[in-house]
PDB file of C-alpha atoms and ligand atoms in Angstrom:
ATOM      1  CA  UNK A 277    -149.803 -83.802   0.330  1.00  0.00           C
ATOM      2  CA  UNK A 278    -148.941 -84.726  -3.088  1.00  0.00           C
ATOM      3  CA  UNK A 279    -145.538 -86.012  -3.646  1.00  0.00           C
ATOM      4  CA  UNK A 280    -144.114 -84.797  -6.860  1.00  0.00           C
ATOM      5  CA  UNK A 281    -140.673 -85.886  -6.974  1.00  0.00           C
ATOM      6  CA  UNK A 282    -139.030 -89.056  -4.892  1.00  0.00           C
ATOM      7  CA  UNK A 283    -135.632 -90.712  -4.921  1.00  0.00           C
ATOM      8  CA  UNK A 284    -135.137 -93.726  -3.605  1.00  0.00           C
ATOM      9  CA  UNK A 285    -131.612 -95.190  -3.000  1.00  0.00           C
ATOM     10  CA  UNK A 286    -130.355 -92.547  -5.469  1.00  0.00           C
ATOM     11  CA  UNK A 287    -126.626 -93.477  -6.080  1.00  0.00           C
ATOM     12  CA  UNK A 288    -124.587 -91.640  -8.204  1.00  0.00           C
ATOM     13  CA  UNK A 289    -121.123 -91.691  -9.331  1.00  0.00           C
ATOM     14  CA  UNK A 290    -118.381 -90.147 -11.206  1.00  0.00           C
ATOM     15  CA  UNK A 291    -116.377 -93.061 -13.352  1.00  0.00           C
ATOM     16  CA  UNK A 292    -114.973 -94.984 -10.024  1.00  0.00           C
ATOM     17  CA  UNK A 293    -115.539 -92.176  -7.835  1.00  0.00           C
ATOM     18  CA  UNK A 294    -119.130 -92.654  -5.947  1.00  0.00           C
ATOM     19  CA  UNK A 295    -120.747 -89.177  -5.094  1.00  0.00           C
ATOM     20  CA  UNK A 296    -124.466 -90.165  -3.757  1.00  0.00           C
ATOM     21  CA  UNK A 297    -125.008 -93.293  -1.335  1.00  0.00           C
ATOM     22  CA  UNK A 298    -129.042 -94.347  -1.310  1.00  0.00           C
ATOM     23  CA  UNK A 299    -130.754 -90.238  -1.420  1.00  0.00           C
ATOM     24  CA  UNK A 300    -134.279 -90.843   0.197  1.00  0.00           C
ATOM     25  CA  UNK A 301    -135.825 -87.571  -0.899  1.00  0.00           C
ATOM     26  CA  UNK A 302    -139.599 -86.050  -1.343  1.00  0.00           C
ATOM     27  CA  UNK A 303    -140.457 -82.961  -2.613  1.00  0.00           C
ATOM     28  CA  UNK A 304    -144.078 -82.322  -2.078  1.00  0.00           C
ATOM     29  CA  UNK A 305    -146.527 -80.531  -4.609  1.00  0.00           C
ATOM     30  CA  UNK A 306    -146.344 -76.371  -3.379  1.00  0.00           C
ATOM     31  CA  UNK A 307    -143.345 -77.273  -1.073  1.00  0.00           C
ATOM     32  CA  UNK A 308    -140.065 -75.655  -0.872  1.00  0.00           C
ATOM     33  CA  UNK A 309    -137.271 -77.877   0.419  1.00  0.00           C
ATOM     34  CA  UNK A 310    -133.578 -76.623   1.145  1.00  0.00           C
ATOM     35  CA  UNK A 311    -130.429 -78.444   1.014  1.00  0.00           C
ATOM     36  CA  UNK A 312    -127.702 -77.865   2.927  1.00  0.00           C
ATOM     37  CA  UNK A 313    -124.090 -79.221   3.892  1.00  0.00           C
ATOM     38  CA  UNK A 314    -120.666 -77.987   2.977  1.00  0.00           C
ATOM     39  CA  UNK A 315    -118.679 -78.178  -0.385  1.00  0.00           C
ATOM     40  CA  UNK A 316    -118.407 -81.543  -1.601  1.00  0.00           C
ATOM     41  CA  UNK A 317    -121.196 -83.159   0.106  1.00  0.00           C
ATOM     42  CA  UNK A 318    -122.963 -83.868  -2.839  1.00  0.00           C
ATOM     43  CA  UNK A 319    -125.824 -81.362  -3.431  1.00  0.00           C
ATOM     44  CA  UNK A 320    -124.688 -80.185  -7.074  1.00  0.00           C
ATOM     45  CA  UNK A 321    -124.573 -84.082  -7.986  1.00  0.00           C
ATOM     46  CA  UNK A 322    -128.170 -84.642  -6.767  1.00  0.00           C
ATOM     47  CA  UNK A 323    -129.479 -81.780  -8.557  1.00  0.00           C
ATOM     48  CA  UNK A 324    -127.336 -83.273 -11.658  1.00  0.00           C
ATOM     49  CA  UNK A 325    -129.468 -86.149 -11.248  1.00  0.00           C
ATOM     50  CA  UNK A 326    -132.714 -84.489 -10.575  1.00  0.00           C
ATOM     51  CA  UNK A 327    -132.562 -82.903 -13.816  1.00  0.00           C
ATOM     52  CA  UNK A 328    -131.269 -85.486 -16.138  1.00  0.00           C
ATOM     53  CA  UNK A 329    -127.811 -84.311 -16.545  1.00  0.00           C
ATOM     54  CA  UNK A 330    -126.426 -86.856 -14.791  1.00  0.00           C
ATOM     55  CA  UNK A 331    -127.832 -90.526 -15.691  1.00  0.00           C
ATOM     56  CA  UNK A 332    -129.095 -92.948 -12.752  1.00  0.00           C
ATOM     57  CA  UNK A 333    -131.279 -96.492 -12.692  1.00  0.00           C
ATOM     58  CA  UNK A 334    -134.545 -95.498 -13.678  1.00  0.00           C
ATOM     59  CA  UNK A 335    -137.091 -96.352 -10.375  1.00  0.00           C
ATOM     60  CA  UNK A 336    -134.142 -93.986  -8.314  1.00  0.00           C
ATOM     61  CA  UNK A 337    -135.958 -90.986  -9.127  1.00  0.00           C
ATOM     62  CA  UNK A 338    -139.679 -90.569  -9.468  1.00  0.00           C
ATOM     63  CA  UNK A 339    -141.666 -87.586 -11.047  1.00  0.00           C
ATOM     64  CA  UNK A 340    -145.100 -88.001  -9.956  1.00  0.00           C
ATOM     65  CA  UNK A 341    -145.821 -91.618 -11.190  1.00  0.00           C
ATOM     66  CA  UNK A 342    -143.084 -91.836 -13.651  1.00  0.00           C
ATOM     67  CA  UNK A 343    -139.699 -93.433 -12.943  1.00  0.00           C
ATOM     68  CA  UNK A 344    -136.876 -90.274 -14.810  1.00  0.00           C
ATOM     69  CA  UNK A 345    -133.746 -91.615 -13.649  1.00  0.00           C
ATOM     70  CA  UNK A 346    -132.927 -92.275 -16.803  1.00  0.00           C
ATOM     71  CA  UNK A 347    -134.148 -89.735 -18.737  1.00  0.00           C
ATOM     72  CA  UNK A 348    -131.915 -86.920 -20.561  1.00  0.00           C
ATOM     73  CA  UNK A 349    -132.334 -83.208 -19.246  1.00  0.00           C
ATOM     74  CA  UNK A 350    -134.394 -82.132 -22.643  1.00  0.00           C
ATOM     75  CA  UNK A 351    -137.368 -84.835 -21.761  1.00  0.00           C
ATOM     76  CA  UNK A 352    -137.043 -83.572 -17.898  1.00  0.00           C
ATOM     77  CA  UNK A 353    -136.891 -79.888 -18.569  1.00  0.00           C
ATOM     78  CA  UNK A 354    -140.108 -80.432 -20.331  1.00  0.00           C
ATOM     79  CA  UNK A 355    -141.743 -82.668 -17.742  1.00  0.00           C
ATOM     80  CA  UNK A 356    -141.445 -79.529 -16.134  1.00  0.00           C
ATOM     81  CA  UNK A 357    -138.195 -79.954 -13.694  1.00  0.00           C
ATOM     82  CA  UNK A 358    -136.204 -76.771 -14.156  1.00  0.00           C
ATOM     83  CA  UNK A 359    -132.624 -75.856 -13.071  1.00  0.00           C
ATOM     84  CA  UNK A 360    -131.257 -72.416 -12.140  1.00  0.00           C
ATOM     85  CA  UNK A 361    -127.378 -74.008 -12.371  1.00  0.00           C
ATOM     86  CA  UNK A 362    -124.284 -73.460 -10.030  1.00  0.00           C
ATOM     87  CA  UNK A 363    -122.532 -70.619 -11.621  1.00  0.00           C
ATOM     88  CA  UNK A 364    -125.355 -68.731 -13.620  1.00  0.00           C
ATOM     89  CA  UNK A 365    -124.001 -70.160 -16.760  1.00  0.00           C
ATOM     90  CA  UNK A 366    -125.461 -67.439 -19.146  1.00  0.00           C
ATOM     91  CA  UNK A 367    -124.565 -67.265 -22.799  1.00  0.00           C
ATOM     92  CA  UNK A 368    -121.717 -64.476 -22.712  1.00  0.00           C
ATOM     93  CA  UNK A 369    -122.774 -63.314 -26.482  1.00  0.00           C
ATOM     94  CA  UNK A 370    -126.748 -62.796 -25.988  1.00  0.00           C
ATOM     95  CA  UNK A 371    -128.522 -60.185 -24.424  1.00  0.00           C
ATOM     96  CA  UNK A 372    -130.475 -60.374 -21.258  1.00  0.00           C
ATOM     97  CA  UNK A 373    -133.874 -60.654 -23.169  1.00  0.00           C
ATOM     98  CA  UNK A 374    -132.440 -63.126 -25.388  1.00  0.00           C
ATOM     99  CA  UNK A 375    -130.811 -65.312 -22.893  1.00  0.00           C
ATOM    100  CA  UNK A 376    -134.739 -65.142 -21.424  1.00  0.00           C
ATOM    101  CA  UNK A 377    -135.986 -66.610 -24.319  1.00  0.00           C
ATOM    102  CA  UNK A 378    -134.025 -69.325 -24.679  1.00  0.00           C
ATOM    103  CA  UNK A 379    -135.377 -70.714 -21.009  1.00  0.00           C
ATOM    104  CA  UNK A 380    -138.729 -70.893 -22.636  1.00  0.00           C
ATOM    105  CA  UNK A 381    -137.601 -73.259 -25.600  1.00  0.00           C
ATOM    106  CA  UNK A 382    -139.812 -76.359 -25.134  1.00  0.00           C
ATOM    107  CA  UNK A 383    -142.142 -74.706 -22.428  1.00  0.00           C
ATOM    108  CA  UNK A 384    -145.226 -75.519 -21.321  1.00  0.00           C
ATOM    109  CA  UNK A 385    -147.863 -73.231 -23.190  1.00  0.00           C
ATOM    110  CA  UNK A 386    -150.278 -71.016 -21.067  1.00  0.00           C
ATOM    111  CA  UNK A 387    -147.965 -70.490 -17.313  1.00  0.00           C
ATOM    112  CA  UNK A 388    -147.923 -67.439 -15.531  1.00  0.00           C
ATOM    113  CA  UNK A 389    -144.066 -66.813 -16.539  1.00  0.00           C
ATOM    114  CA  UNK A 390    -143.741 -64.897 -19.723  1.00  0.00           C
ATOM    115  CA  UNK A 391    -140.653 -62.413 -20.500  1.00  0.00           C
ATOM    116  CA  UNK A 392    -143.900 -59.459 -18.971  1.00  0.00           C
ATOM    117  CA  UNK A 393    -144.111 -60.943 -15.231  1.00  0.00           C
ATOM    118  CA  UNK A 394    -140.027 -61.842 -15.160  1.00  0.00           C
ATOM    119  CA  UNK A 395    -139.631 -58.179 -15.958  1.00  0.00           C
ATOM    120  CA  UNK A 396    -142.065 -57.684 -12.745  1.00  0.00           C
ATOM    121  CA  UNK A 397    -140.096 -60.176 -10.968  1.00  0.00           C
ATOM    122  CA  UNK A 398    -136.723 -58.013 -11.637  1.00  0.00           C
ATOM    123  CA  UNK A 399    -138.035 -55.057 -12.605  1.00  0.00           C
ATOM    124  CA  UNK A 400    -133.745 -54.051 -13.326  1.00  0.00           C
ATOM    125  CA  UNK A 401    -133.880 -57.060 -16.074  1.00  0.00           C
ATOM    126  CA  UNK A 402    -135.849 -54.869 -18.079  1.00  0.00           C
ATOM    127  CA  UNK A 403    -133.620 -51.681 -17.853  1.00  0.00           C
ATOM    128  CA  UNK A 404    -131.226 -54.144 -18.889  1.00  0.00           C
ATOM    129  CA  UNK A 405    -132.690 -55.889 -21.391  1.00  0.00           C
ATOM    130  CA  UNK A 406    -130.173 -55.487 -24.608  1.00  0.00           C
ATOM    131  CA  UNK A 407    -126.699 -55.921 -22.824  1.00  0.00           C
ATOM    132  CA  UNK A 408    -125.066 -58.726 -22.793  1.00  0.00           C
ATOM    133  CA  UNK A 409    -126.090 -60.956 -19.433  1.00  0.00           C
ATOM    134  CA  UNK A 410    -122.313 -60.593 -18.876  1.00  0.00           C
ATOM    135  CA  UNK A 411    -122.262 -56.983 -18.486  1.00  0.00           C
ATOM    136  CA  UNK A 412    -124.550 -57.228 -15.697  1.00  0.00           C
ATOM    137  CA  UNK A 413    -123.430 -57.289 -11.908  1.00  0.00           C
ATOM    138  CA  UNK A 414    -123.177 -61.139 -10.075  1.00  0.00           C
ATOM    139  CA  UNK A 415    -126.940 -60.176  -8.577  1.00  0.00           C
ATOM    140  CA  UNK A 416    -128.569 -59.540 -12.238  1.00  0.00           C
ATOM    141  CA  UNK A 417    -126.472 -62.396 -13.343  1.00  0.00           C
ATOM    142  CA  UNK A 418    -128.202 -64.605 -11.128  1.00  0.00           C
ATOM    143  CA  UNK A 419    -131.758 -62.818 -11.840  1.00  0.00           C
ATOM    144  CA  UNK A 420    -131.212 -63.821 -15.338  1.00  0.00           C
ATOM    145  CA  UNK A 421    -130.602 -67.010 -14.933  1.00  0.00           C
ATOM    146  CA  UNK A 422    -133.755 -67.596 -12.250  1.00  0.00           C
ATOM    147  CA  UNK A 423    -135.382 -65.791 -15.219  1.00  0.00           C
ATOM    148  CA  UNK A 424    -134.837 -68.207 -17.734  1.00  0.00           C
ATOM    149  CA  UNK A 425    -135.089 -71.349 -15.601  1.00  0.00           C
ATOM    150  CA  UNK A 426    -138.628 -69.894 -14.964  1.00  0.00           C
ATOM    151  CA  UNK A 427    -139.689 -68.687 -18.726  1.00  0.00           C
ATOM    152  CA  UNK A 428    -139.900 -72.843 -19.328  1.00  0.00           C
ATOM    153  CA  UNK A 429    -143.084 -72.216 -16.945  1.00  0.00           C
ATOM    154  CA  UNK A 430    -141.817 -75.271 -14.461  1.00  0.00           C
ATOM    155  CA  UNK A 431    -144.027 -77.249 -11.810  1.00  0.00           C
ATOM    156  CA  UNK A 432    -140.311 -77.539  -9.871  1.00  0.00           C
ATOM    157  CA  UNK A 433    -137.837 -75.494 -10.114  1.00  0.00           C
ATOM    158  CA  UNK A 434    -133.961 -76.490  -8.780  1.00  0.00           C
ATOM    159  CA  UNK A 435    -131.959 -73.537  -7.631  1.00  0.00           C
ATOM    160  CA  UNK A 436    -128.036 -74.285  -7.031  1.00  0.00           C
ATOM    161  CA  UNK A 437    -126.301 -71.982  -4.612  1.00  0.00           C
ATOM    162  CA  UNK A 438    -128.153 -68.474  -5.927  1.00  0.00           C
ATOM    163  CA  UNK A 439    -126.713 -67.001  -2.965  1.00  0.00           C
ATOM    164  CA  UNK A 440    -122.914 -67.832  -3.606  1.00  0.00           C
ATOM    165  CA  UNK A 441    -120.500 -64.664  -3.828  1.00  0.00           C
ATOM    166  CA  UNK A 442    -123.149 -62.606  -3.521  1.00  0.00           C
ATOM    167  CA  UNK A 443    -123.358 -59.516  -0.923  1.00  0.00           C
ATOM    168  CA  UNK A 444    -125.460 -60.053   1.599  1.00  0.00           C
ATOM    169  CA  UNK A 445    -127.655 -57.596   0.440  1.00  0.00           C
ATOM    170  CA  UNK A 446    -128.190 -58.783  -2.775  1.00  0.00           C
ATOM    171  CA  UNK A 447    -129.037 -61.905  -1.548  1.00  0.00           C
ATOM    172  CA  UNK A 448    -131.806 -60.816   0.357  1.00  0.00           C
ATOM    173  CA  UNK A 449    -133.375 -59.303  -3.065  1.00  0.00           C
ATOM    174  CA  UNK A 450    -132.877 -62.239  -4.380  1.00  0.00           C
ATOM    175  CA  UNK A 451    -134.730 -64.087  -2.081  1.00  0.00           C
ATOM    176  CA  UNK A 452    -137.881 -61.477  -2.041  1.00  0.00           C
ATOM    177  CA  UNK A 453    -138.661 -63.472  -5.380  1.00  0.00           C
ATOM    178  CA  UNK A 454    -138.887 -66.893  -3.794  1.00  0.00           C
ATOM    179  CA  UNK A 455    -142.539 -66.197  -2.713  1.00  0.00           C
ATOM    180  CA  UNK A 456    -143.477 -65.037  -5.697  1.00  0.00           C
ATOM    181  CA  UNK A 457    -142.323 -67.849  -7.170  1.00  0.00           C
ATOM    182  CA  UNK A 458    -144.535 -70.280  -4.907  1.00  0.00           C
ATOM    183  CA  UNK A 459    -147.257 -68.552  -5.466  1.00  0.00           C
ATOM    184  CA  UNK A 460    -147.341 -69.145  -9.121  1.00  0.00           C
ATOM    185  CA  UNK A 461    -147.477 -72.493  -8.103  1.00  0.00           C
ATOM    186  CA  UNK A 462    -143.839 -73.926  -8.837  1.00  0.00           C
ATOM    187  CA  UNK A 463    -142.701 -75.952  -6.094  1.00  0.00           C
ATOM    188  CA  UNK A 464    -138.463 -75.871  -5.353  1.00  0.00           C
ATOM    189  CA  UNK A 465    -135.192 -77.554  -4.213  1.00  0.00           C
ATOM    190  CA  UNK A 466    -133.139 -74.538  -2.819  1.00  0.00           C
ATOM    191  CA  UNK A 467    -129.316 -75.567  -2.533  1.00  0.00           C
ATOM    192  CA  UNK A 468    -127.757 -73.430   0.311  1.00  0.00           C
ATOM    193  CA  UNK A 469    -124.616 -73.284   2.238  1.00  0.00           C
ATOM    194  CA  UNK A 470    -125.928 -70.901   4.169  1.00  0.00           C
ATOM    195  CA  UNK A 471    -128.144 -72.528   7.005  1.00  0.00           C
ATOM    196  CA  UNK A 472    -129.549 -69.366   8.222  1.00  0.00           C
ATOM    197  CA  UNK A 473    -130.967 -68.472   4.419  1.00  0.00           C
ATOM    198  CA  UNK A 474    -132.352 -72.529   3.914  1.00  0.00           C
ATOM    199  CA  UNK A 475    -133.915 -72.442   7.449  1.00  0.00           C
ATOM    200  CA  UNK A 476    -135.935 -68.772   6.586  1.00  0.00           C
ATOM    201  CA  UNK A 477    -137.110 -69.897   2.971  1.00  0.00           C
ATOM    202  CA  UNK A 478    -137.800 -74.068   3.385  1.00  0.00           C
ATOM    203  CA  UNK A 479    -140.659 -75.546   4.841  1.00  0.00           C
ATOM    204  CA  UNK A 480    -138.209 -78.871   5.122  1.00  0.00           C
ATOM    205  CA  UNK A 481    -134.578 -79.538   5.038  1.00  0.00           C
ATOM    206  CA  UNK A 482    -132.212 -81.705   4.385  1.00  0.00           C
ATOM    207  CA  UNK A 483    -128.602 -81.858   5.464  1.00  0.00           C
ATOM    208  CA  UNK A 484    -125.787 -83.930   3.369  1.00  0.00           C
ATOM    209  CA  UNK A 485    -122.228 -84.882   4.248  1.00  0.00           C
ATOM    210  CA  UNK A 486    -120.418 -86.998   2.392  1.00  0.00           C
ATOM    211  CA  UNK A 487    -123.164 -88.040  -0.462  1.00  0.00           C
ATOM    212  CA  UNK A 488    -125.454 -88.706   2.567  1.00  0.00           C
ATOM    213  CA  UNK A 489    -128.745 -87.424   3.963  1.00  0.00           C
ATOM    214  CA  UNK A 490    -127.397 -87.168   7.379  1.00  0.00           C
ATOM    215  CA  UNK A 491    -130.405 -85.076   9.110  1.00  0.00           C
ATOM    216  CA  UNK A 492    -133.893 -83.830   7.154  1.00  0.00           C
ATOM    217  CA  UNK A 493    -136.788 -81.871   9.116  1.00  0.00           C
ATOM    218  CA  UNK A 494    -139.027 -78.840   9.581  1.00  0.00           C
ATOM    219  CA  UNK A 495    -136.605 -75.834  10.310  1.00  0.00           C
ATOM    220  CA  UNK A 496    -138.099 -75.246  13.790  1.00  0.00           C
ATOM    221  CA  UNK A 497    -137.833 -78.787  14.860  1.00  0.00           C
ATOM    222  CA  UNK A 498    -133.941 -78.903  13.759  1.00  0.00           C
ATOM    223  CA  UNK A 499    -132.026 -78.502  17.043  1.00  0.00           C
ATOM    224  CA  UNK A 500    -128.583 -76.307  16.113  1.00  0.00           C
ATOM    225  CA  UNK A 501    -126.281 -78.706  17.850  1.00  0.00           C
ATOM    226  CA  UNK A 502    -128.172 -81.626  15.576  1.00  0.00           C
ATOM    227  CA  UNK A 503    -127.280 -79.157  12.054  1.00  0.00           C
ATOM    228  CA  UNK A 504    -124.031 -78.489  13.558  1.00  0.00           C
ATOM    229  CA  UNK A 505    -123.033 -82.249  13.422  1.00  0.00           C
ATOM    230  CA  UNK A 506    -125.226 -83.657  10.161  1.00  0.00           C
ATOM    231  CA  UNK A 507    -122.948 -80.479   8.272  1.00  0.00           C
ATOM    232  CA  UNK A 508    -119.364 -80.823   9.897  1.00  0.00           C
ATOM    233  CA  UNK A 509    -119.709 -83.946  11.164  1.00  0.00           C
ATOM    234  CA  UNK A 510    -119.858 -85.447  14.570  1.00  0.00           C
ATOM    235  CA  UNK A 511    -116.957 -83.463  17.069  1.00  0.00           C
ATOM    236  CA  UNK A 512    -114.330 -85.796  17.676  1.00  0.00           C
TER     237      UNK A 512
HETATM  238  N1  ADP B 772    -117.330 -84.074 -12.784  1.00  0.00           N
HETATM  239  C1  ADP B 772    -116.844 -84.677 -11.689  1.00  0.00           C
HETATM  240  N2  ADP B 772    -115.932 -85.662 -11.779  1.00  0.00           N
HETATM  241  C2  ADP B 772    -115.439 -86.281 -10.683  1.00  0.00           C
HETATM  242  N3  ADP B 772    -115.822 -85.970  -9.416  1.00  0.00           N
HETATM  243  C3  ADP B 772    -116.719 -84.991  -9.276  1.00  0.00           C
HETATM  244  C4  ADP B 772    -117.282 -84.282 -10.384  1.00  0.00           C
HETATM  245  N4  ADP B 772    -118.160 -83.363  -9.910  1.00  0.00           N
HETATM  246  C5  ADP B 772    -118.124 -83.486  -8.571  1.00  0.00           C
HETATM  247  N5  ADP B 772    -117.267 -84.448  -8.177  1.00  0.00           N
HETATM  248  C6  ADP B 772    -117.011 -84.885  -6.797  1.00  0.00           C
HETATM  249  O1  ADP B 772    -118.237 -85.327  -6.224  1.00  0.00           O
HETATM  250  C7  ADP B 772    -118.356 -84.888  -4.874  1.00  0.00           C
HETATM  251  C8  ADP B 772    -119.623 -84.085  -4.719  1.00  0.00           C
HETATM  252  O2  ADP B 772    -119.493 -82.883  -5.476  1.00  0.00           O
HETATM  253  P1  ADP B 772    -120.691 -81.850  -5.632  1.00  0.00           P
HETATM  254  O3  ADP B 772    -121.924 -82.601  -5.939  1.00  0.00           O
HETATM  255  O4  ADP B 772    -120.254 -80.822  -6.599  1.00  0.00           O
HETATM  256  O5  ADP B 772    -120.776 -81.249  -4.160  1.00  0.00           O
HETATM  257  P2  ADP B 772    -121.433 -79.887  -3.623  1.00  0.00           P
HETATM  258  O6  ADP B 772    -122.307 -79.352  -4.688  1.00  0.00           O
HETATM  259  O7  ADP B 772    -122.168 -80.293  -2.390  1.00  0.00           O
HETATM  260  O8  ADP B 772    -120.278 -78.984  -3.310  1.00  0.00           O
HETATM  261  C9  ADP B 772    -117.080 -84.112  -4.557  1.00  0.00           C
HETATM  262  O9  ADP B 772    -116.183 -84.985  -3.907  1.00  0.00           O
HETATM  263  C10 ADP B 772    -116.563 -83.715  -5.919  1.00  0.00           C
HETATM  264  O10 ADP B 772    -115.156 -83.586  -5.913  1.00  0.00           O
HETATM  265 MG1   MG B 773    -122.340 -77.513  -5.590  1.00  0.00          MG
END
């Protein structure tokens, strides 16, 4: 298998305040890999980092044979490392289309993602189309913003917590697209909190605690007693 993108000893921090201790990561070309562990273990800060938000020493993070760490978000985003960001974070005064378009600033000409197969994706985008991306329920919300990430036609694309404060419903819509989305050929880092939802959709997983890989895997090789402690920790 192809690697596509490897940290090594990824440390990250926050002024004095250290978030990531030495991330050993792969993601492999057509691979989906999940991350889980509870809040403030560190996932949003290594997708940060993976995307070029966040700055780090240059050989910490590799994107096929180039070293990124140091490289801002607009030379990673078209590399072809997209993020679907915590939150949705859609511009409150565009339109659903328009908020679409804007993902495909800087794309890479001649994908399969064009504003045509999103629309397939979620065919209720297109109903939508002219409101404002804030008008739209928390589900569409996040369907917009999966949209846009994928208009930039990326080889990876980063989702952070799609699933949070959604019904569990919704979620499951949500993650009917996931396939589709491999099979275009993008490869992705699913953030989770729910285990259940990374184990279903990831061909590997990691768990973090504490800015730490504390347990990675195949799903069906994890033992739930193993999760249980690389999440909450050892029991005392
Ligand atoms: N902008 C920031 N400034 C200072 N500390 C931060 C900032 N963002 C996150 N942190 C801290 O870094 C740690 C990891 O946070 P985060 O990566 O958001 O975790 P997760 O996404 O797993 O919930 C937490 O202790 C959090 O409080
Ligand atoms: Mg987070």
């Amino acid at each position: 298998m192809t690697v596509l993108i490897e940290t090594r000893d990824l440390t990250a921090r926050y002024g004095d305040f250290q978030a990531l201790f030495g991330v050993d990561l792969t993601l492999g070309e057509g691979e989906t890999v999940a991350i889980i562990g509870a809040n403030g273990a560190g996932k949003t800060t290594l997708m940060r980092s993976l995307c070029g938000v966040l700055k780090n020493a240059p050989d910490s993070i590799r994107f096929e044979d180039r070293a990124i760490g140091d490289r801002p978000a607009d030379e990673i985003m078209a590399m072809g490392i997209a993020m679907v960001p915590e939150g949705r974070k859609l511009f409150p005064s565009l339109s659903v289309e328009e908020n679409l378009q804007i993902g495909a600033y800087g794309r890479q000409t001649g994908g399969y993602w064009s504003l045509e197969t999103v629309y397939e994706l979620f065919p209720v985008l297109k109903e939508r189309r002219r409101n404002p991306g804030t008008a739209l329920s928390g589900g569409q919300q996040q369907m917009v913003a999966i949209g846009r990430a994928l208009m930039s036609n990326p080889r990876v694309l980063l989702c952070d917590e799609i699933s949070l404060g959604l019904a569990p419903v919704i979620i499951k819509d949500i993650y009917k697209a996931v396939p589709k989305i491999r099979a275009s050929g993008a490869s992705m880092i699913v953030v989770e909190q729910d285990i259940g939802q990374a184990m279903a959709v990831a061909d590997r997983v990691y768990c973090m605690m504490e800015g730490r890989i504390t347990l990675s895997g195949r799903p069906g090789e994890l033992e739930r007693e193993a999760i249980h402690n690389a999440y909450f920790g050892a029991a005392a």
